[in-house]
Amino acid sequence: MSGLFVKNYGCQMNVYDTNKLLDLLSSYNYKETQSIKEAGLVILNTCHVREKAVTKLYSDLGRINIIKQSYNPNMLIAVIGCVAQIQGNDLIKRFPYVNFVLGTQAIQNLPQLINELKGKTSKKLHSVDTRFLTDEKFKILNINTYVHQKISAFVTIQEGCDNFCTYCSVPNSRGREYSRDFHLIIDEIKYLAEQGIKEIMLLGQNVNSYKFVSDAKTYYIEDIFSEIDKIGGIERIRYLSPNPQGMRDDLIESYRSIRKLMPFVHLPLQSGSNRILKMMNRPYTTDEYLKMVEKFRNVRSDMMFSTDLIVGFPSETNGDFEDTINMVNIMQYPNGFYFKYSPRPHTVAASMPNQIDDKIKNQRFQELHELMLKYKEKSNSSFIGQVVNVLFENHGKFLNHITGKSEYFQNVFVKNGNENDIGKIKKVRIKSFNASNLEGEIID
């Protein structure tokens, strides 16, 4: 049995891919370890969306190579995922001790490549595969073995992107849009339900653009919702990450009849300036975004939203930034992800004129950060005395605490719960809050 060390960078989709890959490797006598020193194989599943994640990868590779030289010269190193897809052979040139570079749609070939190395004396052999083999990937990864999550599970339904936002490298790293076979998705979720999973998080780069045609019938994401609604044991449905431009009325209307759909949607805005949205190739306006939010709330009045925002996009003026601040004031997001723009290779925005100085980016980011914290605190404080439904997932920092998620995706912990409550939905009255959590008491 050989040790296997794995690290994921970035999105939940990487976690899903890695877990499927771990299942494939289990038949090759690999057992996961938390110690790089004990690893015969190191897998780094990478993200290319932000520069910080790529820089972290480079740093980790240098550190891993030192450990390899000191403790285990025969260690195999695999870089997989988005950075592998984008950089390919360049990664081998920069880090010649890396053995495998496999793109996002070729990771399923890793077990076979490892097997081909058996009996060979040179560990300097390299293999690079950046082909888009999406059909093959999901046929091979469509396996039902070990369930890595205990209460909530990720299920990828769609990969890739056809939108070509000018700042984004996803079309280069994940390819064009691909929707998985509807029936195989439902089979996978049924299996997860049999293993005790209570909540399903559907994943995709543009998850709401899911569209699968079979026997003259077209399936959309709301059809997946409807089928999950019939599966006993599954209590909650979530999805990530939708794109406003693909948010169809039928999807929104599904909240009226499918109560397993949680009333919390991550709806990326990116900018509050219509001029910047157009430069980003985001084909909606802020007015259209707000009308979409209104549609959701007309169907379900308790709907809450989080978002993604970018500050310092090329040519962003003070007025453009104030438009973003204005939208945040209107939406009062209880949560969100916000970033300083960083140029990504092979994107249109990277070569745009009028790149914004880092000092200005930092100032704008700090102002946005303080405003987002203000509304997060306002939202959390509004729940004091309220009752929320919490799906308990695990123990908290302290042994007498258990933690879970409310229907609004808030972290909630209680002191009067126990082991038997994990995996169950309990009514909790909120008593206090801090920057990250709500604290309450089980009342039923």
PDB file of N, CA, C and O in Angstrom, residues 295-325:
ATOM      1  N   LYS A 295     -37.974  38.667  -9.679  1.00  0.00           N
ATOM      2  CA  LYS A 295     -38.704  37.458 -10.091  1.00  0.00           C
ATOM      3  C   LYS A 295     -38.553  36.356  -9.049  1.00  0.00           C
ATOM      4  O   LYS A 295     -39.523  35.682  -8.688  1.00  0.00           O
ATOM      5  N   PHE A 296     -37.321  36.155  -8.589  1.00  0.00           N
ATOM      6  CA  PHE A 296     -37.091  35.151  -7.555  1.00  0.00           C
ATOM      7  C   PHE A 296     -37.932  35.445  -6.318  1.00  0.00           C
ATOM      8  O   PHE A 296     -38.576  34.543  -5.765  1.00  0.00           O
ATOM      9  N   ARG A 297     -37.924  36.685  -5.892  1.00  0.00           N
ATOM     10  CA  ARG A 297     -38.607  37.043  -4.653  1.00  0.00           C
ATOM     11  C   ARG A 297     -40.122  37.028  -4.817  1.00  0.00           C
ATOM     12  O   ARG A 297     -40.852  36.853  -3.836  1.00  0.00           O
ATOM     13  N   ASN A 298     -40.616  37.205  -6.042  1.00  0.00           N
ATOM     14  CA  ASN A 298     -42.047  37.073  -6.278  1.00  0.00           C
ATOM     15  C   ASN A 298     -42.491  35.620  -6.157  1.00  0.00           C
ATOM     16  O   ASN A 298     -43.637  35.339  -5.771  1.00  0.00           O
ATOM     17  N   VAL A 299     -41.572  34.696  -6.489  1.00  0.00           N
ATOM     18  CA  VAL A 299     -41.876  33.273  -6.367  1.00  0.00           C
ATOM     19  C   VAL A 299     -41.682  32.802  -4.937  1.00  0.00           C
ATOM     20  O   VAL A 299     -42.487  32.024  -4.407  1.00  0.00           O
ATOM     21  N   ARG A 300     -40.623  33.295  -4.287  1.00  0.00           N
ATOM     22  CA  ARG A 300     -40.340  32.915  -2.906  1.00  0.00           C
ATOM     23  C   ARG A 300     -39.806  34.142  -2.162  1.00  0.00           C
ATOM     24  O   ARG A 300     -38.674  34.579  -2.397  1.00  0.00           O
ATOM     25  N   SER A 301     -40.586  34.671  -1.276  1.00  0.00           N
ATOM     26  CA  SER A 301     -40.298  35.970  -0.665  1.00  0.00           C
ATOM     27  C   SER A 301     -39.077  35.963   0.235  1.00  0.00           C
ATOM     28  O   SER A 301     -38.474  37.012   0.476  1.00  0.00           O
ATOM     29  N   ASP A 302     -38.676  34.794   0.754  1.00  0.00           N
ATOM     30  CA  ASP A 302     -37.546  34.742   1.676  1.00  0.00           C
ATOM     31  C   ASP A 302     -36.216  34.485   0.966  1.00  0.00           C
ATOM     32  O   ASP A 302     -35.204  34.196   1.609  1.00  0.00           O
ATOM     33  N   MET A 303     -36.180  34.620  -0.362  1.00  0.00           N
ATOM     34  CA  MET A 303     -34.968  34.334  -1.112  1.00  0.00           C
ATOM     35  C   MET A 303     -33.846  35.293  -0.726  1.00  0.00           C
ATOM     36  O   MET A 303     -34.050  36.495  -0.583  1.00  0.00           O
ATOM     37  N   MET A 304     -32.633  34.718  -0.560  1.00  0.00           N
ATOM     38  CA  MET A 304     -31.445  35.516  -0.280  1.00  0.00           C
ATOM     39  C   MET A 304     -30.392  35.214  -1.339  1.00  0.00           C
ATOM     40  O   MET A 304     -30.400  34.144  -1.964  1.00  0.00           O
ATOM     41  N   PHE A 305     -29.455  36.173  -1.519  1.00  0.00           N
ATOM     42  CA  PHE A 305     -28.467  36.073  -2.598  1.00  0.00           C
ATOM     43  C   PHE A 305     -27.064  36.401  -2.101  1.00  0.00           C
ATOM     44  O   PHE A 305     -26.883  37.272  -1.257  1.00  0.00           O
ATOM     45  N   SER A 306     -26.080  35.697  -2.662  1.00  0.00           N
ATOM     46  CA  SER A 306     -24.687  36.102  -2.537  1.00  0.00           C
ATOM     47  C   SER A 306     -24.186  36.423  -3.940  1.00  0.00           C
ATOM     48  O   SER A 306     -24.914  36.255  -4.921  1.00  0.00           O
ATOM     49  N   THR A 307     -22.931  36.851  -4.054  1.00  0.00           N
ATOM     50  CA  THR A 307     -22.478  37.298  -5.369  1.00  0.00           C
ATOM     51  C   THR A 307     -20.969  37.206  -5.504  1.00  0.00           C
ATOM     52  O   THR A 307     -20.252  36.930  -4.536  1.00  0.00           O
ATOM     53  N   ASP A 308     -20.478  37.443  -6.732  1.00  0.00           N
ATOM     54  CA  ASP A 308     -19.068  37.657  -7.033  1.00  0.00           C
ATOM     55  C   ASP A 308     -18.900  39.079  -7.548  1.00  0.00           C
ATOM     56  O   ASP A 308     -19.733  39.562  -8.336  1.00  0.00           O
ATOM     57  N   LEU A 309     -17.804  39.730  -7.144  1.00  0.00           N
ATOM     58  CA  LEU A 309     -17.517  41.089  -7.600  1.00  0.00           C
ATOM     59  C   LEU A 309     -16.032  41.230  -7.898  1.00  0.00           C
ATOM     60  O   LEU A 309     -15.194  40.639  -7.203  1.00  0.00           O
ATOM     61  N   ILE A 310     -15.721  42.004  -8.929  1.00  0.00           N
ATOM     62  CA  ILE A 310     -14.337  42.297  -9.303  1.00  0.00           C
ATOM     63  C   ILE A 310     -14.136  43.806  -9.248  1.00  0.00           C
ATOM     64  O   ILE A 310     -14.952  44.561  -9.803  1.00  0.00           O
ATOM     65  N   VAL A 311     -13.088  44.255  -8.580  1.00  0.00           N
ATOM     66  CA  VAL A 311     -12.744  45.684  -8.582  1.00  0.00           C
ATOM     67  C   VAL A 311     -11.444  45.876  -9.349  1.00  0.00           C
ATOM     68  O   VAL A 311     -10.597  44.981  -9.408  1.00  0.00           O
ATOM     69  N   GLY A 312     -11.304  47.034  -9.961  1.00  0.00           N
ATOM     70  CA  GLY A 312     -10.076  47.351 -10.675  1.00  0.00           C
ATOM     71  C   GLY A 312      -9.973  46.738 -12.050  1.00  0.00           C
ATOM     72  O   GLY A 312      -8.867  46.575 -12.582  1.00  0.00           O
ATOM     73  N   PHE A 313     -11.122  46.419 -12.675  1.00  0.00           N
ATOM     74  CA  PHE A 313     -11.089  45.934 -14.051  1.00  0.00           C
ATOM     75  C   PHE A 313     -10.517  47.048 -14.937  1.00  0.00           C
ATOM     76  O   PHE A 313     -10.680  48.237 -14.649  1.00  0.00           O
ATOM     77  N   PRO A 314      -9.820  46.698 -16.041  1.00  0.00           N
ATOM     78  CA  PRO A 314      -9.208  47.720 -16.890  1.00  0.00           C
ATOM     79  C   PRO A 314     -10.167  48.863 -17.228  1.00  0.00           C
ATOM     80  O   PRO A 314     -11.317  48.633 -17.601  1.00  0.00           O
ATOM     81  N   SER A 315      -9.663  50.071 -17.050  1.00  0.00           N
ATOM     82  CA  SER A 315     -10.357  51.344 -17.332  1.00  0.00           C
ATOM     83  C   SER A 315     -11.455  51.679 -16.325  1.00  0.00           C
ATOM     84  O   SER A 315     -12.168  52.668 -16.506  1.00  0.00           O
ATOM     85  N   GLU A 316     -11.607  50.905 -15.250  1.00  0.00           N
ATOM     86  CA  GLU A 316     -12.631  51.201 -14.248  1.00  0.00           C
ATOM     87  C   GLU A 316     -12.380  52.581 -13.639  1.00  0.00           C
ATOM     88  O   GLU A 316     -11.315  52.844 -13.080  1.00  0.00           O
ATOM     89  N   THR A 317     -13.356  53.457 -13.741  1.00  0.00           N
ATOM     90  CA  THR A 317     -13.246  54.804 -13.183  1.00  0.00           C
ATOM     91  C   THR A 317     -13.836  54.846 -11.779  1.00  0.00           C
ATOM     92  O   THR A 317     -14.458  53.877 -11.323  1.00  0.00           O
ATOM     93  N   ASN A 318     -13.652  55.983 -11.116  1.00  0.00           N
ATOM     94  CA  ASN A 318     -14.286  56.156  -9.803  1.00  0.00           C
ATOM     95  C   ASN A 318     -15.796  56.019  -9.923  1.00  0.00           C
ATOM     96  O   ASN A 318     -16.461  55.457  -9.050  1.00  0.00           O
ATOM     97  N   GLY A 319     -16.350  56.534 -11.027  1.00  0.00           N
ATOM     98  CA  GLY A 319     -17.788  56.430 -11.239  1.00  0.00           C
ATOM     99  C   GLY A 319     -18.245  54.996 -11.422  1.00  0.00           C
ATOM    100  O   GLY A 319     -19.288  54.590 -10.892  1.00  0.00           O
ATOM    101  N   ASP A 320     -17.465  54.207 -12.163  1.00  0.00           N
ATOM    102  CA  ASP A 320     -17.791  52.790 -12.341  1.00  0.00           C
ATOM    103  C   ASP A 320     -17.774  52.070 -10.995  1.00  0.00           C
ATOM    104  O   ASP A 320     -18.667  51.257 -10.700  1.00  0.00           O
ATOM    105  N   PHE A 321     -16.761  52.362 -10.187  1.00  0.00           N
ATOM    106  CA  PHE A 321     -16.670  51.723  -8.881  1.00  0.00           C
ATOM    107  C   PHE A 321     -17.837  52.139  -7.989  1.00  0.00           C
ATOM    108  O   PHE A 321     -18.400  51.310  -7.261  1.00  0.00           O
ATOM    109  N   GLU A 322     -18.227  53.395  -8.058  1.00  0.00           N
ATOM    110  CA  GLU A 322     -19.375  53.850  -7.256  1.00  0.00           C
ATOM    111  C   GLU A 322     -20.661  53.147  -7.691  1.00  0.00           C
ATOM    112  O   GLU A 322     -21.559  52.903  -6.874  1.00  0.00           O
ATOM    113  N   ASP A 323     -20.758  52.814  -8.983  1.00  0.00           N
ATOM    114  CA  ASP A 323     -21.915  52.038  -9.451  1.00  0.00           C
ATOM    115  C   ASP A 323     -21.954  50.660  -8.781  1.00  0.00           C
ATOM    116  O   ASP A 323     -23.024  50.147  -8.438  1.00  0.00           O
ATOM    117  N   THR A 324     -20.783  50.064  -8.593  1.00  0.00           N
ATOM    118  CA  THR A 324     -20.709  48.783  -7.888  1.00  0.00           C
ATOM    119  C   THR A 324     -21.132  48.955  -6.435  1.00  0.00           C
ATOM    120  O   THR A 324     -21.918  48.150  -5.900  1.00  0.00           O
ATOM    121  N   ILE A 325     -20.622  49.996  -5.789  1.00  0.00           N
ATOM    122  CA  ILE A 325     -21.003  50.274  -4.397  1.00  0.00           C
ATOM    123  C   ILE A 325     -22.510  50.479  -4.294  1.00  0.00           C
ATOM    124  O   ILE A 325     -23.168  49.982  -3.356  1.00  0.00           O
TER     125      ILE A 325
END
